[in-house]
Amino acid sequence: MRKEVVLITGANGEIGHGLITYLGQQGKHRILALDVQPLDESLKPYCDRFIQGDILDQMLLGRLVAEFEIRTIYHLASILSTKAEYNPETAHRVNVEGTLNLLRLAVEQSQWQGRPVKFLYPSSIAAYGLPDIVTKQKAGKVKEDEWLQPATMYGCNKLYCEHLGRYYTYNYRRLAADAGKTSVDFRCLRFPGLISAITVPTGGTSDYGPEMLHHAAQNLPYACFVRPDSQLPFMVMADAIKSLLELEAAPAEALTRRVYNVTSFSPTAQEIYEIVKKAFPNADITFEPHLSRQSIVDSWPADVDDSAARTDWGWKPDYDQTRAFEEYLIPVIRQRYSGPNKAL
Ligand code: AKB
């Protein structure tokens, strides 16, 4: 008998942390976690099984197919936008070939189970590419099918994997003799920048938001790498987890698309600075824009239109900007760095 599990790749990442902690505390699912690094201590109690390995290792994925009945895959492993620009070919391998491997695993599982395996995929505002700052300022809330000319390797990877997910869901091997056999049920969210009180991101370009806050709370100086007027959409991690779980649970007939925007608030870097300074008056924050990273932020929308998610599956964030900082981020971060486990 194969064990019925939920597979989570990129377990140690920021979303992995949030999702495993939430699902683990709920206790409804057996979690099979996968990461290239050893699993973080704090996640161990929540995982039924952890496998340290690479999503590019086909043998390893083959073993998973043979050993487990995977009902849902949360494929979170990815190299983020800033890191990907330093090594685009490696990013392509991990972000695209890794996703392709997981999609194939999902198809094999779906065919063996005779029902579609759900494949939850976090895409990103990086899938968009606005040509210049004036266009960005005029664009307003960008819809899912607009401005899809990403300017980064990570954005290209995300956009292409969205297409792969759609292909595997509707058209996989359409000319094969056995075409039409059960395939995957791919569901994707385009996330804005995410902010968690518990973890700090690494390798992203929206990182200035969470970094400003976490540095200030630890009394560390911080040089913000974008201009004060830079604006991106953001969301707290709790809402990101909520959106993933709501999209997973949505009835198939309610979905009018495979890829949905979700967002909550869109502060400028200056606004984040002011909120952080109010909470931590001694914070030593300067603005020292890094031209290349700035150009990435300038190519991403200032806001996105998430009305499709709201209409189709009732999406609504729990945390607007005020509630996010005042009721979640600032109090939890304050406590995080004053307790015995100060260091992240
Ligand atoms: C990044 O900055 O690369 C990510 C993202 C917006 O997808 N946080």
Short mmCIF file of C-alpha atoms and ligand atoms in Angstrom, two decimals, residues 79-82 123-126 154 158 191-194 201 203-207 232 300, ligand 1:
data_model
loop_
_atom_site.label_atom_id
_atom_site.label_comp_id
_atom_site.label_asym_id
_atom_site.label_seq_id
_atom_site.Cartn_x
_atom_site.Cartn_y
_atom_site.Cartn_z
CA ILE A 79 15.61 30.26 -7.49
CA LEU A 80 14.33 33.82 -7.00
CA SER A 81 14.80 36.81 -9.26
CA THR A 82 18.01 38.46 -8.02
CA SER A 123 4.21 32.13 -9.91
CA SER A 124 5.01 35.78 -9.40
CA ILE A 125 4.54 39.41 -10.41
CA ALA A 126 7.91 38.78 -12.10
CA TYR A 154 13.11 34.18 -13.14
CA LYS A 158 7.67 31.51 -14.14
CA PHE A 191 2.22 36.20 -5.86
CA PRO A 192 3.29 39.76 -5.06
CA GLY A 193 6.25 40.33 -2.71
CA LEU A 194 5.67 38.29 0.44
CA PRO A 201 13.67 35.91 2.06
CA GLY A 203 17.69 36.00 -3.44
CA GLY A 204 14.57 37.99 -4.34
CA THR A 205 14.15 41.57 -5.53
CA SER A 206 11.09 42.44 -3.45
CA ASP A 207 13.27 41.60 -0.44
CA LEU A 232 5.27 46.97 -5.57
CA TRP A 300 7.12 44.87 -12.18
C1 AKB B 1 11.41 37.90 -5.93
O1 AKB B 1 11.63 39.06 -5.56
O2 AKB B 1 12.11 37.29 -6.74
C2 AKB B 1 10.17 37.22 -5.38
C3 AKB B 1 9.01 37.44 -6.27
C4 AKB B 1 8.39 38.78 -6.37
O3 AKB B 1 8.57 36.53 -6.91
N1 AKB B 1 9.89 37.69 -4.07
#
